[in-house]
Coordinates of C-alpha atoms in Angstrom, one line a residue:
X1 CA -1.0 7.3 0.3
X2 CA -0.4 4.4 -2.1
X3 CA -2.1 1.2 -1.2
X4 CA -1.3 -2.4 -2.1
X5 CA -2.2 -2.2 -5.8
X6 CA -0.1 0.9 -6.4
X7 CA 2.9 -0.6 -4.5
X8 CA 2.5 -3.9 -6.4
X9 CA 2.6 -2.1 -9.7
X10 CA 5.8 -0.4 -8.7
X11 CA 7.2 -3.8 -7.5
X12 CA 6.5 -5.3 -10.9
X13 CA 8.3 -2.5 -12.6
X14 CA 11.3 -2.9 -10.3
X15 CA 11.3 -6.6 -11.0
X16 CA 11.5 -5.9 -14.7
X17 CA 14.0 -3.0 -14.8
X18 CA 16.1 -3.2 -11.6
X19 CA 16.3 -6.9 -10.4
X20 CA 19.5 -8.6 -11.5
X21 CA 21.5 -5.4 -12.0
X22 CA 24.5 -4.4 -10.1
X23 CA 24.8 -1.0 -8.4
X24 CA 27.7 1.1 -9.6
X25 CA 27.1 4.0 -7.3
X26 CA 24.4 5.6 -5.1
X27 CA 24.0 9.3 -4.3
X28 CA 21.9 10.7 -1.4
X29 CA 20.7 14.2 -2.3
X30 CA 18.6 14.8 0.8
X31 CA 19.4 13.2 4.2
X32 CA 15.8 12.9 5.3
X33 CA 15.3 10.3 2.5
X34 CA 17.6 7.9 4.4
X35 CA 16.7 9.0 8.0
X36 CA 15.7 5.4 8.8
X37 CA 19.2 4.2 7.9
X38 CA 20.8 5.2 11.3
X39 CA 24.4 5.0 10.0
X40 CA 23.7 8.0 7.7
X41 CA 23.7 9.0 4.0
X42 CA 27.4 8.3 3.4
X43 CA 27.2 4.8 4.8
X44 CA 24.0 4.1 2.9
X45 CA 25.6 5.1 -0.4
X46 CA 28.8 3.2 0.2
X47 CA 27.1 0.0 1.2
X48 CA 25.0 -0.1 -2.0
X49 CA 28.0 0.2 -4.4
X50 CA 28.8 -3.1 -6.0
X51 CA 25.7 -4.9 -4.8
X52 CA 23.6 -7.1 -7.1
X53 CA 19.9 -6.5 -6.7
X54 CA 17.7 -9.6 -6.3
X55 CA 14.0 -10.1 -7.1
X56 CA 11.9 -7.2 -5.9
X57 CA 9.6 -8.1 -3.0
X58 CA 6.6 -6.6 -1.3
X59 CA 4.6 -7.1 1.9
X60 CA 1.6 -4.8 2.2
X61 CA 2.7 -1.3 1.4
X62 CA 6.4 -2.0 1.8
X63 CA 8.8 -2.8 -1.0
X64 CA 12.3 -4.2 -0.7
X65 CA 15.2 -5.1 -3.0
X66 CA 17.2 -7.9 -1.5
X67 CA 20.9 -8.6 -2.0
X68 CA 22.0 -12.2 -2.2
X69 CA 25.4 -11.8 -0.6
X70 CA 24.7 -11.1 3.0
X71 CA 20.9 -11.1 3.6
X72 CA 20.5 -7.3 3.6
X73 CA 17.9 -5.5 1.6
X74 CA 17.0 -1.9 0.7
X75 CA 13.6 -1.3 2.1
X76 CA 11.4 1.4 0.5
X77 CA 8.5 3.1 2.0
X78 CA 6.8 5.5 -0.4
X79 CA 5.0 7.5 2.3
X80 CA 2.5 10.0 0.8
X81 CA 4.4 11.1 -2.3
X82 CA 7.4 8.8 -2.8
X83 CA 8.1 7.6 -6.3
X84 CA 10.7 5.0 -7.5
X85 CA 11.4 5.8 -11.2
X86 CA 13.6 4.1 -13.8
X87 CA 14.9 6.9 -15.9
X88 CA 16.7 6.7 -19.3
X89 CA 20.2 8.2 -19.6
X90 CA 20.3 12.0 -19.8
X91 CA 16.8 12.5 -18.2
X92 CA 16.8 15.8 -16.4
X93 CA 16.7 15.6 -12.6
X94 CA 13.3 15.8 -11.0
X95 CA 12.7 18.8 -8.7
X96 CA 12.3 16.6 -5.7
X97 CA 14.9 14.0 -6.5
X98 CA 16.2 12.5 -3.2
X99 CA 18.3 9.5 -4.1
X100 CA 20.0 8.4 -7.3
X101 CA 21.2 4.8 -8.0
X102 CA 23.3 4.1 -11.1
X103 CA 24.0 0.6 -12.5
X104 CA 27.2 -1.0 -13.8
X105 CA 25.7 -2.6 -17.0
X106 CA 25.5 -1.0 -20.4
X107 CA 21.8 -0.8 -20.4
X108 CA 22.1 2.7 -18.9
X109 CA 19.5 4.5 -17.0
X110 CA 19.2 4.8 -13.2
X111 CA 16.8 4.2 -10.4
X112 CA 15.6 7.4 -8.7
X113 CA 13.7 8.0 -5.5
X114 CA 11.6 11.2 -5.8
X115 CA 9.6 12.5 -2.9
X116 CA 7.9 15.8 -2.8
X117 CA 6.8 15.7 0.9
X118 CA 9.8 13.6 2.2
X119 CA 7.6 11.3 4.3
X120 CA 9.0 8.2 2.6
X121 CA 12.5 6.9 2.3
X122 CA 15.0 4.1 1.7
X123 CA 17.0 2.2 4.4
X124 CA 19.2 -0.9 4.6
X125 CA 18.2 -3.7 6.9
X126 CA 19.0 -7.4 7.6
X127 CA 16.4 -9.9 6.5
X128 CA 14.5 -12.5 8.5
X129 CA 15.6 -16.1 8.0
X130 CA 12.9 -17.0 5.4
X131 CA 12.6 -17.5 1.7
X132 CA 11.7 -13.8 1.1
X133 CA 14.3 -12.3 3.4
X134 CA 11.7 -10.1 5.0
X135 CA 13.5 -7.1 6.5
X136 CA 13.5 -7.4 10.3
X137 CA 11.8 -4.0 10.8
X138 CA 8.6 -5.1 9.1
X139 CA 8.5 -8.6 10.5
X140 CA 5.3 -7.6 12.4
X141 CA 3.4 -6.7 9.2
X142 CA 0.8 -9.4 8.4
X143 CA 0.6 -11.0 5.0
X144 CA -1.8 -9.3 2.6
X145 CA -4.9 -10.9 1.2
X146 CA -3.2 -11.6 -2.2
X147 CA -0.4 -13.5 -0.5
X148 CA -0.7 -17.3 -0.5
X149 CA 0.5 -17.2 3.1
X150 CA -2.6 -15.2 4.2
X151 CA -4.6 -17.3 6.7
X152 CA -8.3 -16.4 6.4
X153 CA -9.3 -18.6 9.3
X154 CA -6.8 -16.9 11.6
X155 CA -7.9 -13.5 10.4
X156 CA -11.5 -14.3 11.2
X157 CA -10.5 -15.6 14.7
X158 CA -8.6 -12.4 15.3
X159 CA -11.6 -10.3 14.3
X160 CA -13.9 -12.1 16.6
X161 CA -11.5 -11.6 19.6
X162 CA -10.9 -7.9 19.1
X163 CA -13.0 -5.2 20.5
X164 CA -12.8 -3.0 17.4
X165 CA -14.8 -2.1 14.3
X166 CA -14.4 -3.5 10.9
X167 CA -12.7 -0.6 9.1
X168 CA -10.2 -0.2 11.9
X169 CA -9.4 -3.9 11.6
X170 CA -8.9 -3.6 7.8
X171 CA -6.4 -0.8 8.3
X172 CA -4.6 -2.7 11.1
X173 CA -1.4 -3.8 9.3
X174 CA -0.7 -6.4 12.0
X175 CA -4.0 -8.2 11.1
X176 CA -4.1 -7.7 7.3
X177 CA -1.6 -5.6 5.3
X178 CA -1.9 -3.5 2.2
X179 CA -5.5 -2.3 2.8
X180 CA -5.8 1.5 3.0
X181 CA -8.7 3.9 3.3
X182 CA -9.8 3.8 -0.4
X183 CA -10.0 0.0 -0.8
X184 CA -11.4 -0.5 2.7
X185 CA -14.4 1.7 1.7
X186 CA -14.8 -0.1 -1.6
X187 CA -14.7 -3.6 0.0
X188 CA -17.1 -2.6 2.7
X189 CA -19.6 -1.2 0.2
X190 CA -19.4 -4.4 -1.8
X191 CA -19.9 -6.4 1.4
X192 CA -22.8 -4.2 2.5
X193 CA -21.0 -3.6 5.9
X194 CA -21.0 -0.3 7.7
X195 CA -17.5 0.9 8.6
X196 CA -18.4 1.0 12.4
X197 CA -19.7 -2.6 12.5
X198 CA -18.1 -4.4 15.5
X199 CA -15.8 -7.1 14.3
X200 CA -17.0 -9.5 17.1
X201 CA -20.4 -9.6 15.3
X202 CA -19.0 -10.9 12.0
X203 CA -19.9 -14.4 11.0
X204 CA -17.3 -16.6 9.3
X205 CA -19.3 -16.2 6.0
X206 CA -19.3 -12.4 6.3
X207 CA -15.5 -12.4 6.9
X208 CA -15.0 -14.7 3.9
X209 CA -17.1 -12.4 1.7
X210 CA -15.3 -9.3 3.0
X211 CA -11.8 -10.8 2.2
X212 CA -13.1 -11.9 -1.2
X213 CA -14.2 -8.4 -2.0
X214 CA -10.9 -6.9 -0.8
X215 CA -9.2 -9.3 -3.2
X216 CA -11.5 -8.4 -6.0
X217 CA -11.1 -4.7 -5.5
X218 CA -7.3 -5.0 -5.4
X219 CA -7.1 -7.2 -8.4
X220 CA -9.3 -4.8 -10.4
X221 CA -7.0 -1.9 -9.4
X222 CA -3.9 -3.9 -10.3
X223 CA -5.4 -4.5 -13.8
X224 CA -6.0 -0.8 -14.2
X225 CA -2.6 0.2 -12.9
X226 CA -3.6 1.4 -9.5
X227 CA -5.6 4.4 -8.2
X228 CA -4.4 8.0 -8.7
X229 CA -6.1 11.1 -7.6
X230 CA -3.2 13.4 -8.4
X231 CA 0.2 13.4 -10.1
X232 CA 2.0 12.1 -7.0
X233 CA 1.5 8.4 -7.6
X234 CA 3.2 7.0 -10.6
X235 CA 4.7 3.7 -11.5
X236 CA 8.4 3.2 -12.4
X237 CA 7.7 4.5 -15.9
X238 CA 6.0 7.7 -14.7
X239 CA 2.5 6.6 -15.6
X240 CA -0.4 7.3 -13.3
X241 CA -3.1 4.8 -12.4
X242 CA -6.7 5.3 -13.3
X243 CA -8.8 2.9 -11.2
X244 CA -10.5 5.9 -9.6
X245 CA -12.9 5.9 -12.6
X246 CA -14.3 2.6 -11.3
X247 CA -14.7 3.4 -7.6
X248 CA -18.1 2.6 -6.2
X249 CA -17.9 4.3 -2.8
X250 CA -14.8 6.4 -2.2
X251 CA -15.1 10.1 -3.3
X252 CA -18.8 9.7 -4.3
X253 CA -20.5 11.9 -1.6
X254 CA -24.0 12.8 -2.7
X255 CA -23.8 10.7 -5.8
X256 CA -26.4 7.9 -6.2
X257 CA -25.4 4.5 -4.8
X258 CA -24.8 2.3 -7.8
X259 CA -26.8 -0.5 -6.2
X260 CA -29.9 1.3 -4.8
X261 CA -29.7 4.9 -5.9
X262 CA -29.6 6.4 -2.4
X263 CA -27.2 9.4 -2.1
X264 CA -23.8 8.3 -0.8
X265 CA -22.6 9.9 2.4
X266 CA -19.2 10.9 3.8
X267 CA -18.3 11.0 7.4
X268 CA -15.1 12.2 9.1
X269 CA -13.3 9.2 10.5
X270 CA -9.9 9.0 12.2
X271 CA -8.5 12.1 10.4
X272 CA -9.8 10.5 7.1
X273 CA -13.2 10.2 5.4
X274 CA -15.5 7.2 5.2
X275 CA -17.8 6.9 2.2
X276 CA -20.8 4.6 2.4
X277 CA -24.5 4.1 1.4
X278 CA -26.8 4.7 4.4
X279 CA -29.3 2.2 3.0
X280 CA -27.1 -0.6 1.8
X281 CA -24.7 -0.3 4.7
X282 CA -26.9 0.1 7.8
X283 CA -25.2 1.6 10.8
X284 CA -25.0 -0.8 13.8
X285 CA -27.4 -0.3 16.6
X286 CA -26.1 1.4 19.7
X287 CA -25.3 -1.0 22.5
X288 CA -28.0 -1.1 25.2
X289 CA -26.7 -0.2 28.7
X290 CA -27.3 -2.9 31.3

């Protein structure tokens, strides 16, 4: 599933190629792609026509395109295989094209939502009363660590109060958004923290270092265009990311740790995998029964 850097790369592409343009018509080719829009495909298409798209926004893994006239936005969730593509005029339809949005201007081209597995989709929602017009259905999503609104002190306080482990906390979108399995493993490796480390044991310094490493990993991935392990993730121009070449932990089972040389390990974790160095990232000691 795309993580924050992949989604931010797409947001930047939409900002360049879609923001400021007016929708001429929208066509829903698969109803599942707008299943979160409860009024249905016909209503979704009709309400987009004639709308002018505002600056593309993102919070965590969610993207939205606001409309300045009534506070509504098109919210996009890419799911596991969703792609938002800007295609030149005459480009053949993709096999898994789900939604087509044409523009009124003479620049031509169209915005397409392509989704092989149909886990993602687009929907229309009112925005919160703030500068970003955050869609109401994602108001519970916390700011991400690259957001100026991210409150590091509040994040540390929340970690200390929760009876959970550090990787679970990193994936909790109500605490910190945009971090997925890949970048969690990378940040934990850089922080020398085991994924099962209880959050209540983290010092303020350790939390600050962890957040700093999350930011560093995400910024490096953004500079590389995101992480891509197959052809399902692409940006708006159909180009795949390549940050996987620089990963230090994720996907490196049995390869030597780049810090100490110990073979990296993989463990099944919450229907996912966790990759770590058993020497650099010591497992927490079991609690002693009293």
